[in-house]
Each structure stands twice: as C-alpha cells, then as structure tokens.
Coordinates of C-alpha atoms and ligand atoms in Angstrom, one line a residue:
X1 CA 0.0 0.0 0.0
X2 CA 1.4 3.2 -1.5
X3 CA 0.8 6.2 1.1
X4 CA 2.3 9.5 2.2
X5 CA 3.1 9.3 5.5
X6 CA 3.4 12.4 7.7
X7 CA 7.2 12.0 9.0
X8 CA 8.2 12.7 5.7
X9 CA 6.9 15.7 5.2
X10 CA 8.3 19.4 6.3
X11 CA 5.2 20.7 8.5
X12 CA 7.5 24.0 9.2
X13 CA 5.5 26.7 9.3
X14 CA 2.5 24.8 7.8
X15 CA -1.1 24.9 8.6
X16 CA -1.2 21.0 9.7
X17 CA -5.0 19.5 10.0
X18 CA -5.2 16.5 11.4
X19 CA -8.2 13.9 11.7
X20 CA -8.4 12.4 15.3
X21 CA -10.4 10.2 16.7
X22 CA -11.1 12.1 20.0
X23 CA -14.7 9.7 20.1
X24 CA -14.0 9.0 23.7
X25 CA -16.6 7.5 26.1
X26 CA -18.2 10.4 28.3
X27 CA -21.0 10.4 31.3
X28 CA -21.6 13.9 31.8
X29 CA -19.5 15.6 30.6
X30 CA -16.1 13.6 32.5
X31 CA -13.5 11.6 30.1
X32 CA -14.2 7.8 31.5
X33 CA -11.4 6.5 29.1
X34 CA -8.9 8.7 27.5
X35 CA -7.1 6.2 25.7
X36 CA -7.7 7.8 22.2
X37 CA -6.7 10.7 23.7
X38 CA -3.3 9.1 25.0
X39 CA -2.6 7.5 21.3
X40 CA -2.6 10.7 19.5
X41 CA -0.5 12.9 21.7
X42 CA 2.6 11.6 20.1
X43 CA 1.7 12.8 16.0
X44 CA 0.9 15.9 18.1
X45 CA 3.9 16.6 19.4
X46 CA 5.9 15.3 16.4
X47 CA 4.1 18.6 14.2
X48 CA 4.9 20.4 17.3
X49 CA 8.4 19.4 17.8
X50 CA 8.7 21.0 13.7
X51 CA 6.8 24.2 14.7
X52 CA 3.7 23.6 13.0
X53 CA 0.3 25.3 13.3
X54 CA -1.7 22.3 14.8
X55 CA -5.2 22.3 13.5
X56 CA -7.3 18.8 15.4
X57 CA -10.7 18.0 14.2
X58 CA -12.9 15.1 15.1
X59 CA -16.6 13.9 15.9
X60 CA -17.8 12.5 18.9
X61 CA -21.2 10.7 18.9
X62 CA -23.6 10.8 16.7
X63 CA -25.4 14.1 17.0
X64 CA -27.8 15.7 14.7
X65 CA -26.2 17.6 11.9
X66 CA -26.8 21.7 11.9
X67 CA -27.5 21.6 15.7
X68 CA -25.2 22.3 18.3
X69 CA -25.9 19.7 21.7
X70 CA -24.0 20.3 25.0
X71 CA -23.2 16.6 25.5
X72 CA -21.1 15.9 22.1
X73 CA -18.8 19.0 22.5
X74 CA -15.3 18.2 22.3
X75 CA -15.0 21.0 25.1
X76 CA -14.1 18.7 27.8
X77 CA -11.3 16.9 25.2
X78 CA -9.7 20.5 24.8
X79 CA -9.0 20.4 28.7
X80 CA -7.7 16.9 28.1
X81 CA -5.2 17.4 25.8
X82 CA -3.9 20.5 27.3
X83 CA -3.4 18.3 30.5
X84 CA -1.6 16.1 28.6
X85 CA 0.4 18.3 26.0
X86 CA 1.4 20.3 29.2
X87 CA 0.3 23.7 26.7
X88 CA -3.1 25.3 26.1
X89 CA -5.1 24.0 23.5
X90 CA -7.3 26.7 22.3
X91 CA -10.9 25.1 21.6
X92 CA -12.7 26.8 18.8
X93 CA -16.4 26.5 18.6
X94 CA -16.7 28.2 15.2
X95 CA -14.2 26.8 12.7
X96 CA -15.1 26.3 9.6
X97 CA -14.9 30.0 8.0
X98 CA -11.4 30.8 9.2
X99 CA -8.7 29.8 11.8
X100 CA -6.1 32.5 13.4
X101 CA -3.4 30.7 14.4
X102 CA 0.5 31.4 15.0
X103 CA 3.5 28.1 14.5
X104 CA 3.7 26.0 17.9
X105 CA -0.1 26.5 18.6
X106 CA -3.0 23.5 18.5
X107 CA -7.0 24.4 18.0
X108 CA -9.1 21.9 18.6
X109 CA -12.0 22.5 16.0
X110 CA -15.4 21.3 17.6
X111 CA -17.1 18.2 16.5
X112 CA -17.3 17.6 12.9
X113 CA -20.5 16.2 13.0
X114 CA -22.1 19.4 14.2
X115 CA -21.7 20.3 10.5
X116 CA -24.4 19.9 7.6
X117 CA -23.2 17.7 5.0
X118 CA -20.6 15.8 7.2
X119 CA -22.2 12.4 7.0
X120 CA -22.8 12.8 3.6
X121 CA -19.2 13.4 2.7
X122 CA -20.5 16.8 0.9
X123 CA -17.8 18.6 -1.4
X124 CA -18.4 21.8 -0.4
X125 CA -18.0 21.2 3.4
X126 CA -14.9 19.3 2.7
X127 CA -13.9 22.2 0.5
X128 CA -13.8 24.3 3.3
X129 CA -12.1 22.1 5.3
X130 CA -9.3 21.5 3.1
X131 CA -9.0 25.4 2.6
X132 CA -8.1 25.5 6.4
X133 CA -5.0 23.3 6.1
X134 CA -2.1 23.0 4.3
X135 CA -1.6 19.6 5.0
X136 CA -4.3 17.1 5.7
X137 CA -2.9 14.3 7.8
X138 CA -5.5 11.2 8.3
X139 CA -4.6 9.8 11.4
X140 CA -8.1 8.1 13.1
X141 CA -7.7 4.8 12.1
X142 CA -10.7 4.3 13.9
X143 CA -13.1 6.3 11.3
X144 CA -11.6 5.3 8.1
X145 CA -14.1 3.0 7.5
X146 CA -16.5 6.0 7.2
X147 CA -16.5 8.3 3.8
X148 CA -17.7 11.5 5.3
X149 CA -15.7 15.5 5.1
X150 CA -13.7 14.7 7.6
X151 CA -12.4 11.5 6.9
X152 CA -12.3 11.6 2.9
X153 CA -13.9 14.7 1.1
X154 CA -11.1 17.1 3.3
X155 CA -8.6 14.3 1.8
X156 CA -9.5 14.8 -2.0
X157 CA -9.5 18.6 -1.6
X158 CA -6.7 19.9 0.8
X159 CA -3.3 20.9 -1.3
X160 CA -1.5 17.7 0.6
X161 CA -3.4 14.6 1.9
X162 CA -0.6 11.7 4.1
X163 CA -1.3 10.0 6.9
X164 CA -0.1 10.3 10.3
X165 CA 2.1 7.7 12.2
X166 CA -1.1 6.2 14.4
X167 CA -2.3 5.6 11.6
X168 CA 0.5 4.2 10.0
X169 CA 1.1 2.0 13.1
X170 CA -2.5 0.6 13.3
X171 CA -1.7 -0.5 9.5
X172 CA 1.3 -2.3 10.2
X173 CA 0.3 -4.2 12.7
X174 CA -3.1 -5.2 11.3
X175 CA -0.8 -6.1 8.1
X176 CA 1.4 -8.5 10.4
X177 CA -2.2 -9.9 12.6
X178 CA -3.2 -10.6 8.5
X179 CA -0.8 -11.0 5.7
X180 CA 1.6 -13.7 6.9
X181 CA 0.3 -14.5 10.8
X182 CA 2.7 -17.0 12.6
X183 CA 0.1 -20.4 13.4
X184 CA -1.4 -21.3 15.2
X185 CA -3.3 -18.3 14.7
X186 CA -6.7 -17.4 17.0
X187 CA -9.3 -15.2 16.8
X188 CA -11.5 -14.0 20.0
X189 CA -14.9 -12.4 19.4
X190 CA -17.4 -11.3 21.5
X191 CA -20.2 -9.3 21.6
X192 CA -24.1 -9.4 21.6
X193 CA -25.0 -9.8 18.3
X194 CA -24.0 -12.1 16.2
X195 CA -25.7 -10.1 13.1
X196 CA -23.1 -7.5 13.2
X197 CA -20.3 -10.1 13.1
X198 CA -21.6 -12.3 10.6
X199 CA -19.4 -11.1 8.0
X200 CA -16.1 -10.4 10.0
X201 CA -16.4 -14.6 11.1
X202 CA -16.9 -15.8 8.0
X203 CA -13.6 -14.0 7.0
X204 CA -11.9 -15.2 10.0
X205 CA -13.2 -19.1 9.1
X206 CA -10.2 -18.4 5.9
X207 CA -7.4 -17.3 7.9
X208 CA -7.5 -18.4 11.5
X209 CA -6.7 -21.8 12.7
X210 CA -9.0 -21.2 16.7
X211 CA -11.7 -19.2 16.8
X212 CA -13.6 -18.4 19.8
X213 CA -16.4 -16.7 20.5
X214 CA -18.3 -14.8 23.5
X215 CA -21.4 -13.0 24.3
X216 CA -24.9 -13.2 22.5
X217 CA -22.7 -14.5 19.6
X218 CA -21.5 -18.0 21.5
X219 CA -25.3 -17.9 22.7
X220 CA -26.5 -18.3 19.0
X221 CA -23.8 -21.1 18.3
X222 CA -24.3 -22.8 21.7
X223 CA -28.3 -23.1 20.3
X224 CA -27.5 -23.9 16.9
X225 CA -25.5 -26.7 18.1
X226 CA -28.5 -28.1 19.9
X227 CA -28.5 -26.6 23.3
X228 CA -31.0 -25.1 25.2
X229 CA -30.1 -21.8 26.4
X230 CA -33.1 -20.3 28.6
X231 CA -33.7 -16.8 28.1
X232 CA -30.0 -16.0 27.0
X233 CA -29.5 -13.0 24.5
X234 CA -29.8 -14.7 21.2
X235 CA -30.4 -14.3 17.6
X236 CA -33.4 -17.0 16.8
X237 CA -33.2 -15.6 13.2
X238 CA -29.8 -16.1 12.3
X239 CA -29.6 -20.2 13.5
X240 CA -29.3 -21.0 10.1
X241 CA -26.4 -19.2 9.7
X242 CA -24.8 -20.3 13.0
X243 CA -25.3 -23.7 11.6
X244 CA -23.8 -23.0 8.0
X245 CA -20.7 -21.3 9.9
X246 CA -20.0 -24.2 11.9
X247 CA -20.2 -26.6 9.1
X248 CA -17.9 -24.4 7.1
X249 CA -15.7 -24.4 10.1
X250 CA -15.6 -28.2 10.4
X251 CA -14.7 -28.2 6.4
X252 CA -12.3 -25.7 6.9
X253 CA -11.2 -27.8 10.0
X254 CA -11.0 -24.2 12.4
X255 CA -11.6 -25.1 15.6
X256 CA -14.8 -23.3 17.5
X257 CA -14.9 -24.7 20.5
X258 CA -18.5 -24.8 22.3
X259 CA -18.6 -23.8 25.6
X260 CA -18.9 -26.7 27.9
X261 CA -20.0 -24.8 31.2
X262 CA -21.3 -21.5 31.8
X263 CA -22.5 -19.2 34.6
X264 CA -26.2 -18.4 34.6
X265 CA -28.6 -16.1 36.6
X266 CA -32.2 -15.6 36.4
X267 CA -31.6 -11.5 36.2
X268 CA -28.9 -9.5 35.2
X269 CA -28.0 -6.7 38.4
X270 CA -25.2 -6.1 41.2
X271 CA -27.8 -8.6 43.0
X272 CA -28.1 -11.2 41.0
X273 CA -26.7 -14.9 41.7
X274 CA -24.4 -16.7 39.9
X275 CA -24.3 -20.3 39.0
X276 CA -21.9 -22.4 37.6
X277 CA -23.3 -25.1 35.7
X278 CA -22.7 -27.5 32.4
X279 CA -24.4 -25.7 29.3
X280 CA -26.6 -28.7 28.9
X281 CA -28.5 -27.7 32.1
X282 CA -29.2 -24.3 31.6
X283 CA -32.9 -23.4 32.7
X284 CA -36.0 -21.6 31.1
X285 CA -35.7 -18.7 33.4
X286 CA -31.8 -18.4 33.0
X287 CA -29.6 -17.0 31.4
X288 CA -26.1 -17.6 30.2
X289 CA -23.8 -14.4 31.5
X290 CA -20.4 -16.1 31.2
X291 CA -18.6 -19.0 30.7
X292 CA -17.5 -21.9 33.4
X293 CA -13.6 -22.4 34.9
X294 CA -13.8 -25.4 32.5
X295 CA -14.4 -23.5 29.5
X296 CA -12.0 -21.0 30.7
X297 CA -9.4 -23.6 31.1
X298 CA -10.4 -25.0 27.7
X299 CA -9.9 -21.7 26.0
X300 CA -6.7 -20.8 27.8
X301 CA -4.8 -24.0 26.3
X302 CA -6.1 -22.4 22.9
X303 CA -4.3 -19.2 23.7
X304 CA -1.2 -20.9 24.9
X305 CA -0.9 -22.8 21.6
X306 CA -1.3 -19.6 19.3
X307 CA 1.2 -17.2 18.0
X308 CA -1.1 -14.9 16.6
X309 CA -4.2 -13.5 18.5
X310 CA -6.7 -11.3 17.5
X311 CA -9.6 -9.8 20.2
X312 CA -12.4 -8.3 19.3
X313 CA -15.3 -8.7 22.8
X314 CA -15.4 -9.8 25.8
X315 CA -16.9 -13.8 26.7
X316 CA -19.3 -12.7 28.9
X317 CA -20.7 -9.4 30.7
X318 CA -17.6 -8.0 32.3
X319 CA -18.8 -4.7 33.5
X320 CA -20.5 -6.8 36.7
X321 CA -18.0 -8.9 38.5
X322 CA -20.1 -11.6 39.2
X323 CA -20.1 -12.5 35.1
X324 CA -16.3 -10.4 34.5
X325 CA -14.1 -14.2 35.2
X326 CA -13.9 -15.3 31.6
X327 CA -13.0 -12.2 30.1
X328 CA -10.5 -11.4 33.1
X329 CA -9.2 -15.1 32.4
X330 CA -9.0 -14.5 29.1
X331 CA -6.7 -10.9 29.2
X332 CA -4.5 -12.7 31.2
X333 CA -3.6 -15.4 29.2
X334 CA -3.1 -13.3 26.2
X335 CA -1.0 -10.9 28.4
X336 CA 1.3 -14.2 29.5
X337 CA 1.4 -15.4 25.9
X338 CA 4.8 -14.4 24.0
X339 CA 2.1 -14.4 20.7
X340 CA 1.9 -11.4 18.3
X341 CA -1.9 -10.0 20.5
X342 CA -3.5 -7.4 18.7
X343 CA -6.9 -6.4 20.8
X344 CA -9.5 -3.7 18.9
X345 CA -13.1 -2.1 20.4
X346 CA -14.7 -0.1 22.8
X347 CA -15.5 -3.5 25.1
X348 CA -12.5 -4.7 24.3
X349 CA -9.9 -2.0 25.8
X350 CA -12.3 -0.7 28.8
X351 CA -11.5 -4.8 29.9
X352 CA -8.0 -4.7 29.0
X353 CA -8.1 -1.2 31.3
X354 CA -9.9 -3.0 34.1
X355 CA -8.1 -6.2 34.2
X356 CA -4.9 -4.1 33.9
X357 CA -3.0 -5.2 31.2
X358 CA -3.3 -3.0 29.0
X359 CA 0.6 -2.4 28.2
X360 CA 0.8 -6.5 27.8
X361 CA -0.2 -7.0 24.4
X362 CA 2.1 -6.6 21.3
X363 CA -0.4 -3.7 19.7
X364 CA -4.0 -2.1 20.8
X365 CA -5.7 -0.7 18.0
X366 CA -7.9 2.2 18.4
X367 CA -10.4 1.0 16.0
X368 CA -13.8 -1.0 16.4
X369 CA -15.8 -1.0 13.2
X370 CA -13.0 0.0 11.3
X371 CA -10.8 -2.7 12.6
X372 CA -13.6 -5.4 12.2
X373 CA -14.1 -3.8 8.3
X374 CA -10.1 -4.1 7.9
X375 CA -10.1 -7.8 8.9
X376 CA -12.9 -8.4 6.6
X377 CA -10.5 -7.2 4.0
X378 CA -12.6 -4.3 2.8
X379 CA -11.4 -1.3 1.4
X380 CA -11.5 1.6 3.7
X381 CA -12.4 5.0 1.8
X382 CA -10.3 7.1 3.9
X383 CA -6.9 4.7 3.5
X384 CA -8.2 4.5 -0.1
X385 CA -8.1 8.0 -0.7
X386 CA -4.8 8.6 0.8
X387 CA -3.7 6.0 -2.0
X388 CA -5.1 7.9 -4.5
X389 CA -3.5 11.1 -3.4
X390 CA -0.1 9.8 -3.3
X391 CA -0.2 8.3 -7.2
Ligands
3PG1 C1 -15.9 4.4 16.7 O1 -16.1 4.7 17.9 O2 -16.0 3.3 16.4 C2 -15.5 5.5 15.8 O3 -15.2 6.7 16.4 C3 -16.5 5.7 14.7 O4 -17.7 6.2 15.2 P1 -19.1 6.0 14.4 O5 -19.4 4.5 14.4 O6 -20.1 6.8 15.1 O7 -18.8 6.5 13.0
MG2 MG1 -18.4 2.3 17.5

C-alpha cells in the first residue's frame, strides 16, 4: 500500500490538519477513558516538535447535523489534551470560516458532526475544510471505515493529503495480525450480536486456525449446536447461519470450541446470583452471562498454543464482577502469551483497562468497526483516498 506518510513531510510553518479520533466515552460531561486521547499525543507533538500550526478535528457521537448539543462537545477533550500536551489548546467553537493561528499552537476544532453535510461526505463542506489546512494528515484509524468530510472529502480537496504515524502504526500491525500470521493463529470475538459479526467470522473461518467466541454470539452457536439456552440473549433468526458457519468451520477444520460450562442467573443486576453449571443444564428462566472455569481452562490451552491472536469482545458481561471471570481469564492469558496479541473495540480496551493489562499485548488498536471492516479485508475509503493522493 502506497501512502504519504506524515514523517516525511516538512510541516514547518505549515497549517497542519489532522483527523483524530477524539470519540471518547463520556458520562456527563467527564473523560471515562482517555485512551484515544493518549494514542494521539505523540503525531501531536511530532508537528509540534517541527513548529507547526496544529489544526485537530474530530466527531464525537452521533449528533444531529446543523445543531449544536452540549453533551457531544469536544470541550471537555480541549481540557484533556492541554493536560496532557502540558500547553493550552485553544478550543474553537466556530471553525469552519477561518482559523487565526500562530507556529507552535493547537486548536481543537469542535465536533465535525455538528456540521451539515458531514455524513454525507458533501464537497463543499470538505472544501472548506481543506481550505483550512495546508496539510491534511488522516490519522483516526478508527473512522476510516466512514467516507464523510472529515475523513475523505477534506482528503480529496486539501493541497497535501498523508497519513499520520497512528495511523500508519494501526496498518502495520493489522498487516502483520493478516498478511503472513505465525500459526497457530486465534481469533476472540465477543459481543451481543451475532448479526453485526456475521461477516467479519466468516472472513476469519479463511485465515484463523482457533476461533472463539463470546457473548450473544456463542449464545446463537451454543443453540445452533442443539442446546437449550433459557432466556440467554440470542439471535433466533440467524440459527441457520450459526449452523452454516459451523459446518464451514468443520470443512475448513477451524476449531470453534463450544462452551462446555457456563454461569447463569435468572436476572442480570449487582444482586443477582451466579451459577456455575454444564451448558446442557441451563434453565428456562436463566440466562447464560459467562462461561465456566472449565471453559475457561479449555480456551486458555487455545491461547497458549497460538502465536497470533486477535480480540475483538469480551466472553461474557464483564462490566458486573459476578459474570467479569472469563473475560478477566482471558486478558491474562493473552498478556502471559509471547504471541503477536493485537486487541481492537470499545468493550475490548475498557476490559483490558480494568483487568490491567493494557501495556501486555504486542499492539492495541484504536479502532472498532474499522478494525472489524479491515479484517474483513474491505477497502476503507479514507486509507483508499490517501492511496489515491499519493499516485
Ligand atoms: C468508533 O467509535 O467506532 C469510531 O469513532 C466511529 O464512530 P461512528 O461509528 O459513530 O462512525
Ligand atoms: Mg463504534
């Protein structure tokens, strides 16, 4: 793949743009993870380090375009940064019509997505954008799988479009997880629904040799392979294609392993009670919430085989510790393993943060969608543009 890159560029004295992901999970109006944040200080500082005027942009949320709303303002990401930058980082509300900026400063433009025409990837909004800058540098791995003015449009029109080192980081890694993994290779994914992930596990049936997987999805697969599963989140109207995916996984001889015990309750709360039991006993007025020490000991021998891991969702619902010892079990044997561990998703890092081992795997990526899209081996339209650019 044939992109500009933004280390080799002179930002000198230029107007430097560049596309964050600053999407950071917020109850009102206090940062409960900053670790987008943290992954772009260092591009930051590189532009800063060449005396660049630092222009950041990014969404947050999904607002409604044309209206400003309190709770997606990037205000309280302005503080964050400054914090962390140890330098002010002026926050401008209006943005689009003109920035006043001197070398060594960074704005921090407010949410994109406050914009008409954002989602729609309109011209002349990107137009403007791209008059802003001098040098558009892509580096929100995390929204490339999204063609909208921030992301691409800005790309077609500013004078130079690269991409920033997060970026180019998150692509060499994923690369290395995909292009020539060292086998065994596994794949982890969680999650509630296994609609969103149909796709993304097909994929992974061609490439990995384990693949296990957690949540509502392993709930659909644990009935499609004949067991009765109470009133466990599941997707009745995708059995068919749990079955199909397990067939193709027997032909393809990738091993999903079914869970063999699990941990029920009849309600999900702080007060509910947990109960270990073998997933062919699971009750009417039950439901499955995690897996069992024997499937966790099952699924760490998987890990301890595999020299290349990829994790996408937690096994079971984390966030309450009475269902958080499969996922917990699970972080840890990746963190032991010497395997190339690449980890992606919202779910995924907040239980890498809370298990503490964040710093133990070989690469996090900041993406979600996009890295599931990636894997899938689809063409991202703001990567693709950045191609396009450089030829
Ligand atoms: C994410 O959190 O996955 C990215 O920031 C993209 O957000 P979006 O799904 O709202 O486009
Ligand atoms: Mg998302």
């Amino acid at each position: 793949m044939h992109i500009l890159s933004m280390s080799d560029l002179n930002l000198t004295d230029k107007r430097v743009m560049i596309r964050e992901d600053f999407n950071v999970p917020m109850e009102n109006g206090v940062i409960t993870s900053d670790a987008r944040i943290m992954a772009a200080i260092p591009t930051i500082k590189l532009a800063l380090e060449q005396d660049a005027k630092v222009i950041l942009i990014s969404h947050m949320g999904r607002p409604k375009e044309g209206e400003y709303d309190e709770p997606y303002s990037l205000a309280p990401v302005a503080k964050r940064l400054s914090e962390l930058l140890g330098q002010e980082v002026r926050f401008e509300k209006d943005w689009l019509n003109g920035i006043e900026i001197n070398n060594g400063e960074v704005v921090l433009c407010e949410n994109t997505r406050f914009n008409v025409g954002e989602k729609a990837n309109d011209d002349g909004l990107s137009r403007k954008m791209a008059a802003l800058c001098d040098i558009f540098v892509m580096d929100a791995f995390a929204t490339a799988h999204r063609a909208q003015a921030s992301t691409h449009g800005v790309a077609c029109f500013a004078q130079t479009a690269c991409a920033g080192p997060l970026l180019m980081g998150e692509l060499d890694a994923l690369e290395r997880a995909i292009a020539n993994p060292a086998r065994p290779m596994l794949a982890i994914i969680g999650g509630s629904k296994i609609s969103t992930k149909l796709t993304v596990l097909e994929k992974l049936l061609d490439m990995v040799d384990f693949m296990i997987v957690g949540g509502g999805i392993a709930n659909t697969l644990i009935r499609a392979s004949g067991h009765f599963i109470g009133k466990s989140l599941c997707e009745e109207n995708l059995l068919g294609e749990a079955k199909s995916l397990l067939k193709k996984a027997n032909k393809h001889k990738t091993t999903i392993p079914i869970p063999v015990d699990v941990v029920v309750a009849k309600e999900l709360s702080v007060d509910a009670i947990p109960e270990i039991k073998p997933v062919d006993k699971v009750m009417h007025d039950e439901m499955i919430l995690d897996i069992g020490p024997q499937t966790i000991q099952m699924y760490q021998e998987l890990i301890k085989q595999s020299k290349t891991i990829i994790w996408n969702g937690p096994v079971g619902v984390f966030e309450n510790d009475h269902f958080a010892k499969g996922t917990e079990a699970i972080a840890h044997a990746i963190a032991d393993s010497s395997a190339f561990s690449i980890a992606g998703g919202g779910d995924t890092l907040a239980a890498l943060e809370k298990f503490d081992v964040m710093d133990k795997l070989s690469y996090i990526s900041t993406g979600d969608g996009a890295f599931l899209e990636f894997i899938e081996g689809k063409k991202l339209p703001a990567i693709e543009i950045l191609e396009r650019r450089a030829n």
